């Protein structure tokens, strides 16, 4: 089956009332872990690569690994998505490579650190939407800015500094025509999101619901949505790691989001923790081992377990066979003839 677009995948998720995890990858083992989890749970998947991942793995390695996954698991719909594209050119290069979906994160300037103005964000996102839609590729935009810094990307600070303004979310969706909209509701990238179990004062689910009520047909995206489970933190620390006490986004809050328009949920940190914990365990318990397979295999299994669990919790499990993929050429026609409208349904205030 060809790669599917996130537009189709998220439209189907909206019909079925479930969310779809978007898992970050940098290497073969992470792709294998996701695909085995998808097979185990019969789930459609979004595999995403950041700019850092593209540099680390090199575009061609990364993309051909996805093509291999596509060949090996023909029954699983796979969308290949660029995470946090920082410019028109970055998005264009991902589209040229064959990605079926890109994120233009115009909430930050090209340096990936400095927040942009609303008008700058609209302009660059619309430029990407026009280019991508002509080619049938889906676009995610971001309004509001997440907290934290990952691999040099991010404005830093707490997640509460630039939460999304609902009026701006509506205007942004209308003017750009994005297929999915990432909003900032207090989460941050990385392991250090909250200093205690988050309540409504730091994790603004009420704001998410408000935005959903104004944009009832827009697919919302939650970034920084790792749950940072205590058991994964404990394994890392038990075997020599030094993680400080921290809290992530509780799964029940994500499920509340899914009941209120969230269709794409970005998860990276939980998998990083699972992999690191598993590798540390082998190093600590069997210091005589030096064959990478001895620690990469348990690492891959640990990630598979996390991904499969999230697929069930987000509700995508069981939905891999619900639909046949629409080719990006057909999708492009849909944008051109208006049947895939890019105008969101906006509810009155
Ligand atoms: O958005 C952040 C993702 O966790 C990707 O992180 O830029 O370090 O690859 P990265
Ligand atoms: P986490 O750091 O919470 O896993 O978030 C990942 C993310 O949002 C990738 O875009
Ligand atoms: Zn993100």
PDB file of N, CA, C and O in Angstrom, residues 180-249:
ATOM      1  N   UNK A 180      -4.134  20.027  10.013  1.00  0.00           N
ATOM      2  CA  UNK A 180      -4.111  19.699  11.447  1.00  0.00           C
ATOM      3  C   UNK A 180      -3.455  20.870  12.169  1.00  0.00           C
ATOM      4  O   UNK A 180      -2.564  21.528  11.624  1.00  0.00           O
ATOM      5  N   UNK A 181      -3.918  21.114  13.378  1.00  0.00           N
ATOM      6  CA  UNK A 181      -3.463  22.303  14.098  1.00  0.00           C
ATOM      7  C   UNK A 181      -2.912  21.925  15.475  1.00  0.00           C
ATOM      8  O   UNK A 181      -3.646  21.402  16.325  1.00  0.00           O
ATOM      9  N   UNK A 182      -1.617  22.189  15.660  1.00  0.00           N
ATOM     10  CA  UNK A 182      -1.001  21.965  16.973  1.00  0.00           C
ATOM     11  C   UNK A 182      -1.255  23.194  17.834  1.00  0.00           C
ATOM     12  O   UNK A 182      -1.093  24.318  17.374  1.00  0.00           O
ATOM     13  N   UNK A 183      -1.656  22.939  19.064  1.00  0.00           N
ATOM     14  CA  UNK A 183      -1.927  24.068  19.972  1.00  0.00           C
ATOM     15  C   UNK A 183      -1.085  23.910  21.230  1.00  0.00           C
ATOM     16  O   UNK A 183      -0.659  22.804  21.569  1.00  0.00           O
ATOM     17  N   UNK A 184      -0.846  25.037  21.887  1.00  0.00           N
ATOM     18  CA  UNK A 184      -0.036  25.030  23.112  1.00  0.00           C
ATOM     19  C   UNK A 184      -0.962  25.170  24.307  1.00  0.00           C
ATOM     20  O   UNK A 184      -1.681  26.168  24.433  1.00  0.00           O
ATOM     21  N   UNK A 185      -0.955  24.158  25.170  1.00  0.00           N
ATOM     22  CA  UNK A 185      -1.883  24.165  26.315  1.00  0.00           C
ATOM     23  C   UNK A 185      -1.133  23.918  27.627  1.00  0.00           C
ATOM     24  O   UNK A 185      -1.712  23.451  28.601  1.00  0.00           O
ATOM     25  N   UNK A 186       0.184  24.211  27.613  1.00  0.00           N
ATOM     26  CA  UNK A 186       0.955  24.064  28.858  1.00  0.00           C
ATOM     27  C   UNK A 186       1.952  22.921  28.839  1.00  0.00           C
ATOM     28  O   UNK A 186       2.710  22.751  29.799  1.00  0.00           O
ATOM     29  N   UNK A 187       1.982  22.133  27.756  1.00  0.00           N
ATOM     30  CA  UNK A 187       2.949  21.034  27.717  1.00  0.00           C
ATOM     31  C   UNK A 187       4.294  21.532  27.172  1.00  0.00           C
ATOM     32  O   UNK A 187       4.384  22.609  26.588  1.00  0.00           O
ATOM     33  N   UNK A 188       5.334  20.741  27.402  1.00  0.00           N
ATOM     34  CA  UNK A 188       6.683  21.049  26.912  1.00  0.00           C
ATOM     35  C   UNK A 188       7.262  19.788  26.296  1.00  0.00           C
ATOM     36  O   UNK A 188       6.861  18.675  26.651  1.00  0.00           O
ATOM     37  N   UNK A 189       8.242  19.967  25.438  1.00  0.00           N
ATOM     38  CA  UNK A 189       8.979  18.811  24.939  1.00  0.00           C
ATOM     39  C   UNK A 189       9.932  18.302  26.019  1.00  0.00           C
ATOM     40  O   UNK A 189      10.351  19.056  26.892  1.00  0.00           O
ATOM     41  N   UNK A 190      10.268  17.019  25.942  1.00  0.00           N
ATOM     42  CA  UNK A 190      11.274  16.462  26.846  1.00  0.00           C
ATOM     43  C   UNK A 190      10.671  15.885  28.123  1.00  0.00           C
ATOM     44  O   UNK A 190       9.448  15.799  28.271  1.00  0.00           O
ATOM     45  N   UNK A 191      11.545  15.482  29.032  1.00  0.00           N
ATOM     46  CA  UNK A 191      11.089  14.756  30.227  1.00  0.00           C
ATOM     47  C   UNK A 191      10.551  15.681  31.315  1.00  0.00           C
ATOM     48  O   UNK A 191       9.741  15.272  32.140  1.00  0.00           O
ATOM     49  N   UNK A 192      10.999  16.962  31.316  1.00  0.00           N
ATOM     50  CA  UNK A 192      10.668  17.825  32.456  1.00  0.00           C
ATOM     51  C   UNK A 192       9.520  18.767  32.124  1.00  0.00           C
ATOM     52  O   UNK A 192       9.714  19.928  31.789  1.00  0.00           O
ATOM     53  N   UNK A 193       8.310  18.228  32.222  1.00  0.00           N
ATOM     54  CA  UNK A 193       7.125  19.009  31.849  1.00  0.00           C
ATOM     55  C   UNK A 193       6.495  19.660  33.070  1.00  0.00           C
ATOM     56  O   UNK A 193       6.160  20.823  33.061  1.00  0.00           O
ATOM     57  N   UNK A 194       6.307  18.849  34.115  1.00  0.00           N
ATOM     58  CA  UNK A 194       5.598  19.337  35.299  1.00  0.00           C
ATOM     59  C   UNK A 194       6.332  18.854  36.561  1.00  0.00           C
ATOM     60  O   UNK A 194       6.943  17.787  36.562  1.00  0.00           O
ATOM     61  N   UNK A 195       6.234  19.654  37.638  1.00  0.00           N
ATOM     62  CA  UNK A 195       6.947  19.292  38.874  1.00  0.00           C
ATOM     63  C   UNK A 195       6.081  18.436  39.800  1.00  0.00           C
ATOM     64  O   UNK A 195       6.550  17.943  40.823  1.00  0.00           O
ATOM     65  N   UNK A 196       4.815  18.318  39.481  1.00  0.00           N
ATOM     66  CA  UNK A 196       3.933  17.385  40.188  1.00  0.00           C
ATOM     67  C   UNK A 196       2.844  16.970  39.217  1.00  0.00           C
ATOM     68  O   UNK A 196       2.774  17.528  38.106  1.00  0.00           O
ATOM     69  N   UNK A 197       1.998  16.016  39.635  1.00  0.00           N
ATOM     70  CA  UNK A 197       0.938  15.587  38.716  1.00  0.00           C
ATOM     71  C   UNK A 197       0.155  16.826  38.264  1.00  0.00           C
ATOM     72  O   UNK A 197      -0.328  17.588  39.104  1.00  0.00           O
ATOM     73  N   UNK A 198       0.065  17.086  36.955  1.00  0.00           N
ATOM     74  CA  UNK A 198      -0.507  18.350  36.513  1.00  0.00           C
ATOM     75  C   UNK A 198      -2.002  18.454  36.776  1.00  0.00           C
ATOM     76  O   UNK A 198      -2.741  17.493  36.605  1.00  0.00           O
ATOM     77  N   UNK A 199      -2.415  19.664  37.211  1.00  0.00           N
ATOM     78  CA  UNK A 199      -3.848  19.944  37.296  1.00  0.00           C
ATOM     79  C   UNK A 199      -4.168  21.051  36.273  1.00  0.00           C
ATOM     80  O   UNK A 199      -3.295  21.444  35.486  1.00  0.00           O
ATOM     81  N   UNK A 200      -5.372  21.557  36.332  1.00  0.00           N
ATOM     82  CA  UNK A 200      -5.821  22.537  35.340  1.00  0.00           C
ATOM     83  C   UNK A 200      -5.065  23.858  35.383  1.00  0.00           C
ATOM     84  O   UNK A 200      -5.176  24.670  34.464  1.00  0.00           O
ATOM     85  N   UNK A 201      -4.281  24.092  36.462  1.00  0.00           N
ATOM     86  CA  UNK A 201      -3.548  25.361  36.516  1.00  0.00           C
ATOM     87  C   UNK A 201      -2.331  25.332  35.600  1.00  0.00           C
ATOM     88  O   UNK A 201      -1.835  26.381  35.188  1.00  0.00           O
ATOM     89  N   UNK A 202      -1.840  24.138  35.277  1.00  0.00           N
ATOM     90  CA  UNK A 202      -0.655  24.062  34.404  1.00  0.00           C
ATOM     91  C   UNK A 202      -0.926  23.320  33.088  1.00  0.00           C
ATOM     92  O   UNK A 202      -0.244  23.570  32.086  1.00  0.00           O
ATOM     93  N   UNK A 203      -1.882  22.415  33.087  1.00  0.00           N
ATOM     94  CA  UNK A 203      -2.240  21.691  31.860  1.00  0.00           C
ATOM     95  C   UNK A 203      -3.647  22.131  31.479  1.00  0.00           C
ATOM     96  O   UNK A 203      -4.644  21.731  32.099  1.00  0.00           O
ATOM     97  N   UNK A 204      -3.711  22.991  30.470  1.00  0.00           N
ATOM     98  CA  UNK A 204      -4.946  23.742  30.183  1.00  0.00           C
ATOM     99  C   UNK A 204      -5.904  22.966  29.275  1.00  0.00           C
ATOM    100  O   UNK A 204      -6.120  23.351  28.118  1.00  0.00           O
ATOM    101  N   UNK A 205      -6.483  21.906  29.809  1.00  0.00           N
ATOM    102  CA  UNK A 205      -7.435  21.142  29.006  1.00  0.00           C
ATOM    103  C   UNK A 205      -8.704  21.961  28.725  1.00  0.00           C
ATOM    104  O   UNK A 205      -9.362  21.771  27.711  1.00  0.00           O
ATOM    105  N   UNK A 206      -9.014  22.889  29.640  1.00  0.00           N
ATOM    106  CA  UNK A 206     -10.189  23.754  29.410  1.00  0.00           C
ATOM    107  C   UNK A 206      -9.980  24.622  28.161  1.00  0.00           C
ATOM    108  O   UNK A 206     -10.903  24.849  27.382  1.00  0.00           O
ATOM    109  N   UNK A 207      -8.741  25.060  27.954  1.00  0.00           N
ATOM    110  CA  UNK A 207      -8.421  25.858  26.770  1.00  0.00           C
ATOM    111  C   UNK A 207      -8.560  25.007  25.506  1.00  0.00           C
ATOM    112  O   UNK A 207      -9.103  25.448  24.486  1.00  0.00           O
ATOM    113  N   UNK A 208      -8.082  23.761  25.587  1.00  0.00           N
ATOM    114  CA  UNK A 208      -8.205  22.851  24.437  1.00  0.00           C
ATOM    115  C   UNK A 208      -9.686  22.676  24.067  1.00  0.00           C
ATOM    116  O   UNK A 208     -10.071  22.750  22.891  1.00  0.00           O
ATOM    117  N   UNK A 209     -10.519  22.486  25.076  1.00  0.00           N
ATOM    118  CA  UNK A 209     -11.949  22.259  24.815  1.00  0.00           C
ATOM    119  C   UNK A 209     -12.579  23.519  24.196  1.00  0.00           C
ATOM    120  O   UNK A 209     -13.379  23.443  23.263  1.00  0.00           O
ATOM    121  N   UNK A 210     -12.136  24.668  24.690  1.00  0.00           N
ATOM    122  CA  UNK A 210     -12.632  25.943  24.135  1.00  0.00           C
ATOM    123  C   UNK A 210     -12.268  26.051  22.643  1.00  0.00           C
ATOM    124  O   UNK A 210     -13.103  26.422  21.813  1.00  0.00           O
ATOM    125  N   UNK A 211     -11.030  25.716  22.327  1.00  0.00           N
ATOM    126  CA  UNK A 211     -10.586  25.795  20.928  1.00  0.00           C
ATOM    127  C   UNK A 211     -11.362  24.790  20.073  1.00  0.00           C
ATOM    128  O   UNK A 211     -11.816  25.099  18.967  1.00  0.00           O
ATOM    129  N   UNK A 212     -11.545  23.593  20.593  1.00  0.00           N
ATOM    130  CA  UNK A 212     -12.311  22.580  19.859  1.00  0.00           C
ATOM    131  C   UNK A 212     -13.742  23.057  19.600  1.00  0.00           C
ATOM    132  O   UNK A 212     -14.293  22.852  18.509  1.00  0.00           O
ATOM    133  N   UNK A 213     -14.342  23.696  20.601  1.00  0.00           N
ATOM    134  CA  UNK A 213     -15.713  24.176  20.416  1.00  0.00           C
ATOM    135  C   UNK A 213     -15.800  25.248  19.332  1.00  0.00           C
ATOM    136  O   UNK A 213     -16.806  25.361  18.633  1.00  0.00           O
ATOM    137  N   UNK A 214     -14.714  26.022  19.171  1.00  0.00           N
ATOM    138  CA  UNK A 214     -14.699  27.054  18.123  1.00  0.00           C
ATOM    139  C   UNK A 214     -14.344  26.460  16.751  1.00  0.00           C
ATOM    140  O   UNK A 214     -14.720  27.002  15.723  1.00  0.00           O
ATOM    141  N   UNK A 215     -13.562  25.379  16.756  1.00  0.00           N
ATOM    142  CA  UNK A 215     -13.098  24.754  15.501  1.00  0.00           C
ATOM    143  C   UNK A 215     -13.457  23.263  15.529  1.00  0.00           C
ATOM    144  O   UNK A 215     -12.581  22.386  15.559  1.00  0.00           O
ATOM    145  N   UNK A 216     -14.770  22.968  15.506  1.00  0.00           N
ATOM    146  CA  UNK A 216     -15.189  21.579  15.759  1.00  0.00           C
ATOM    147  C   UNK A 216     -14.721  20.561  14.724  1.00  0.00           C
ATOM    148  O   UNK A 216     -14.674  19.378  15.023  1.00  0.00           O
ATOM    149  N   UNK A 217     -14.372  21.012  13.515  1.00  0.00           N
ATOM    150  CA  UNK A 217     -13.964  20.037  12.487  1.00  0.00           C
ATOM    151  C   UNK A 217     -12.451  20.020  12.276  1.00  0.00           C
ATOM    152  O   UNK A 217     -11.963  19.318  11.391  1.00  0.00           O
ATOM    153  N   UNK A 218     -11.714  20.806  13.025  1.00  0.00           N
ATOM    154  CA  UNK A 218     -10.259  20.869  12.828  1.00  0.00           C
ATOM    155  C   UNK A 218      -9.585  19.791  13.672  1.00  0.00           C
ATOM    156  O   UNK A 218      -9.887  19.633  14.855  1.00  0.00           O
ATOM    157  N   UNK A 219      -8.664  19.061  13.026  1.00  0.00           N
ATOM    158  CA  UNK A 219      -7.928  18.027  13.766  1.00  0.00           C
ATOM    159  C   UNK A 219      -6.890  18.705  14.654  1.00  0.00           C
ATOM    160  O   UNK A 219      -5.972  19.357  14.152  1.00  0.00           O
ATOM    161  N   UNK A 220      -7.035  18.552  15.956  1.00  0.00           N
ATOM    162  CA  UNK A 220      -6.069  19.179  16.872  1.00  0.00           C
ATOM    163  C   UNK A 220      -4.914  18.212  17.152  1.00  0.00           C
ATOM    164  O   UNK A 220      -5.087  16.987  17.121  1.00  0.00           O
ATOM    165  N   UNK A 221      -3.750  18.793  17.415  1.00  0.00           N
ATOM    166  CA  UNK A 221      -2.544  17.993  17.670  1.00  0.00           C
ATOM    167  C   UNK A 221      -1.992  18.383  19.034  1.00  0.00           C
ATOM    168  O   UNK A 221      -1.853  19.570  19.329  1.00  0.00           O
ATOM    169  N   UNK A 222      -1.696  17.380  19.845  1.00  0.00           N
ATOM    170  CA  UNK A 222      -1.032  17.623  21.131  1.00  0.00           C
ATOM    171  C   UNK A 222       0.429  17.239  21.007  1.00  0.00           C
ATOM    172  O   UNK A 222       0.756  16.061  20.817  1.00  0.00           O
ATOM    173  N   UNK A 223       1.306  18.225  21.121  1.00  0.00           N
ATOM    174  CA  UNK A 223       2.748  17.945  21.190  1.00  0.00           C
ATOM    175  C   UNK A 223       3.135  17.774  22.658  1.00  0.00           C
ATOM    176  O   UNK A 223       2.339  18.038  23.549  1.00  0.00           O
ATOM    177  N   UNK A 224       4.371  17.336  22.865  1.00  0.00           N
ATOM    178  CA  UNK A 224       4.870  17.202  24.235  1.00  0.00           C
ATOM    179  C   UNK A 224       3.982  16.300  25.062  1.00  0.00           C
ATOM    180  O   UNK A 224       3.723  16.565  26.233  1.00  0.00           O
ATOM    181  N   UNK A 225       3.508  15.205  24.441  1.00  0.00           N
ATOM    182  CA  UNK A 225       2.477  14.397  25.099  1.00  0.00           C
ATOM    183  C   UNK A 225       2.975  13.080  25.675  1.00  0.00           C
ATOM    184  O   UNK A 225       2.191  12.149  25.868  1.00  0.00           O
ATOM    185  N   UNK A 226       4.265  13.007  25.941  1.00  0.00           N
ATOM    186  CA  UNK A 226       4.739  11.826  26.669  1.00  0.00           C
ATOM    187  C   UNK A 226       4.197  11.879  28.090  1.00  0.00           C
ATOM    188  O   UNK A 226       4.041  12.962  28.664  1.00  0.00           O
ATOM    189  N   UNK A 227       3.939  10.704  28.626  1.00  0.00           N
ATOM    190  CA  UNK A 227       3.402  10.635  29.990  1.00  0.00           C
ATOM    191  C   UNK A 227       4.512  10.507  31.027  1.00  0.00           C
ATOM    192  O   UNK A 227       4.264  10.614  32.230  1.00  0.00           O
ATOM    193  N   UNK A 228       5.724  10.271  30.556  1.00  0.00           N
ATOM    194  CA  UNK A 228       6.916  10.146  31.421  1.00  0.00           C
ATOM    195  C   UNK A 228       6.612   9.239  32.619  1.00  0.00           C
ATOM    196  O   UNK A 228       6.712   9.678  33.779  1.00  0.00           O
ATOM    197  N   UNK A 229       6.220   7.979  32.356  1.00  0.00           N
ATOM    198  CA  UNK A 229       5.773   7.117  33.448  1.00  0.00           C
ATOM    199  C   UNK A 229       6.874   6.869  34.481  1.00  0.00           C
ATOM    200  O   UNK A 229       8.043   6.746  34.133  1.00  0.00           O
ATOM    201  N   UNK A 230       6.431   6.808  35.732  1.00  0.00           N
ATOM    202  CA  UNK A 230       7.374   6.620  36.849  1.00  0.00           C
ATOM    203  C   UNK A 230       8.153   5.318  36.680  1.00  0.00           C
ATOM    204  O   UNK A 230       9.350   5.267  36.989  1.00  0.00           O
ATOM    205  N   UNK A 231       7.513   4.253  36.193  1.00  0.00           N
ATOM    206  CA  UNK A 231       8.239   2.981  36.091  1.00  0.00           C
ATOM    207  C   UNK A 231       9.398   3.083  35.091  1.00  0.00           C
ATOM    208  O   UNK A 231      10.470   2.509  35.320  1.00  0.00           O
ATOM    209  N   UNK A 232       9.220   3.863  34.028  1.00  0.00           N
ATOM    210  CA  UNK A 232      10.322   4.030  33.067  1.00  0.00           C
ATOM    211  C   UNK A 232      11.426   4.900  33.659  1.00  0.00           C
ATOM    212  O   UNK A 232      12.623   4.634  33.464  1.00  0.00           O
ATOM    213  N   UNK A 233      11.043   5.935  34.412  1.00  0.00           N
ATOM    214  CA  UNK A 233      12.053   6.766  35.090  1.00  0.00           C
ATOM    215  C   UNK A 233      12.848   5.906  36.072  1.00  0.00           C
ATOM    216  O   UNK A 233      14.080   6.013  36.165  1.00  0.00           O
ATOM    217  N   UNK A 234      12.117   5.051  36.802  1.00  0.00           N
ATOM    218  CA  UNK A 234      12.772   4.235  37.837  1.00  0.00           C
ATOM    219  C   UNK A 234      13.803   3.279  37.237  1.00  0.00           C
ATOM    220  O   UNK A 234      14.867   3.071  37.811  1.00  0.00           O
ATOM    221  N   UNK A 235      13.468   2.678  36.095  1.00  0.00           N
ATOM    222  CA  UNK A 235      14.430   1.728  35.490  1.00  0.00           C
ATOM    223  C   UNK A 235      15.709   2.477  35.109  1.00  0.00           C
ATOM    224  O   UNK A 235      16.818   2.016  35.379  1.00  0.00           O
ATOM    225  N   UNK A 236      15.556   3.647  34.499  1.00  0.00           N
ATOM    226  CA  UNK A 236      16.748   4.434  34.111  1.00  0.00           C
ATOM    227  C   UNK A 236      17.587   4.715  35.354  1.00  0.00           C
ATOM    228  O   UNK A 236      18.816   4.500  35.371  1.00  0.00           O
ATOM    229  N   UNK A 237      16.936   5.178  36.428  1.00  0.00           N
ATOM    230  CA  UNK A 237      17.689   5.558  37.634  1.00  0.00           C
ATOM    231  C   UNK A 237      18.250   4.352  38.387  1.00  0.00           C
ATOM    232  O   UNK A 237      19.346   4.412  38.936  1.00  0.00           O
ATOM    233  N   UNK A 238      17.499   3.251  38.357  1.00  0.00           N
ATOM    234  CA  UNK A 238      17.968   2.035  39.044  1.00  0.00           C
ATOM    235  C   UNK A 238      19.297   1.549  38.462  1.00  0.00           C
ATOM    236  O   UNK A 238      20.123   0.979  39.163  1.00  0.00           O
ATOM    237  N   UNK A 239      19.490   1.792  37.187  1.00  0.00           N
ATOM    238  CA  UNK A 239      20.714   1.294  36.531  1.00  0.00           C
ATOM    239  C   UNK A 239      21.687   2.425  36.199  1.00  0.00           C
ATOM    240  O   UNK A 239      22.340   2.422  35.168  1.00  0.00           O
ATOM    241  N   UNK A 240      21.755   3.404  37.093  1.00  0.00           N
ATOM    242  CA  UNK A 240      22.822   4.398  36.992  1.00  0.00           C
ATOM    243  C   UNK A 240      22.432   5.731  36.371  1.00  0.00           C
ATOM    244  O   UNK A 240      23.268   6.635  36.283  1.00  0.00           O
ATOM    245  N   UNK A 241      21.163   5.865  35.928  1.00  0.00           N
ATOM    246  CA  UNK A 241      20.741   7.142  35.344  1.00  0.00           C
ATOM    247  C   UNK A 241      20.544   8.194  36.426  1.00  0.00           C
ATOM    248  O   UNK A 241      20.530   7.882  37.630  1.00  0.00           O
ATOM    249  N   UNK A 242      20.407   9.420  36.009  1.00  0.00           N
ATOM    250  CA  UNK A 242      20.235  10.510  36.984  1.00  0.00           C
ATOM    251  C   UNK A 242      19.093  11.427  36.541  1.00  0.00           C
ATOM    252  O   UNK A 242      19.297  12.612  36.278  1.00  0.00           O
ATOM    253  N   UNK A 243      17.905  10.864  36.450  1.00  0.00           N
ATOM    254  CA  UNK A 243      16.744  11.693  36.099  1.00  0.00           C
ATOM    255  C   UNK A 243      16.203  12.314  37.376  1.00  0.00           C
ATOM    256  O   UNK A 243      16.077  11.631  38.403  1.00  0.00           O
ATOM    257  N   UNK A 244      15.855  13.593  37.292  1.00  0.00           N
ATOM    258  CA  UNK A 244      15.212  14.245  38.438  1.00  0.00           C
ATOM    259  C   UNK A 244      13.731  13.891  38.417  1.00  0.00           C
ATOM    260  O   UNK A 244      13.186  13.560  37.362  1.00  0.00           O
ATOM    261  N   UNK A 245      13.104  14.010  39.601  1.00  0.00           N
ATOM    262  CA  UNK A 245      11.680  13.660  39.673  1.00  0.00           C
ATOM    263  C   UNK A 245      10.869  14.563  38.730  1.00  0.00           C
ATOM    264  O   UNK A 245      11.097  15.775  38.682  1.00  0.00           O
ATOM    265  N   UNK A 246       9.963  13.978  37.987  1.00  0.00           N
ATOM    266  CA  UNK A 246       9.220  14.764  36.990  1.00  0.00           C
ATOM    267  C   UNK A 246       7.894  14.093  36.634  1.00  0.00           C
ATOM    268  O   UNK A 246       7.724  12.890  36.868  1.00  0.00           O
ATOM    269  N   UNK A 247       6.990  14.891  36.084  1.00  0.00           N
ATOM    270  CA  UNK A 247       5.692  14.375  35.634  1.00  0.00           C
ATOM    271  C   UNK A 247       5.433  14.754  34.184  1.00  0.00           C
ATOM    272  O   UNK A 247       5.836  15.843  33.748  1.00  0.00           O
ATOM    273  N   UNK A 248       4.765  13.865  33.465  1.00  0.00           N
ATOM    274  CA  UNK A 248       4.376  14.144  32.086  1.00  0.00           C
ATOM    275  C   UNK A 248       2.885  14.391  31.990  1.00  0.00           C
ATOM    276  O   UNK A 248       2.237  14.796  32.965  1.00  0.00           O
ATOM    277  N   UNK A 249       2.333  14.130  30.806  1.00  0.00           N
ATOM    278  CA  UNK A 249       0.905  14.357  30.562  1.00  0.00           C
ATOM    279  C   UNK A 249       0.160  13.044  30.850  1.00  0.00           C
ATOM    280  O   UNK A 249       0.391  12.042  30.163  1.00  0.00           O
TER     281      UNK A 249
END
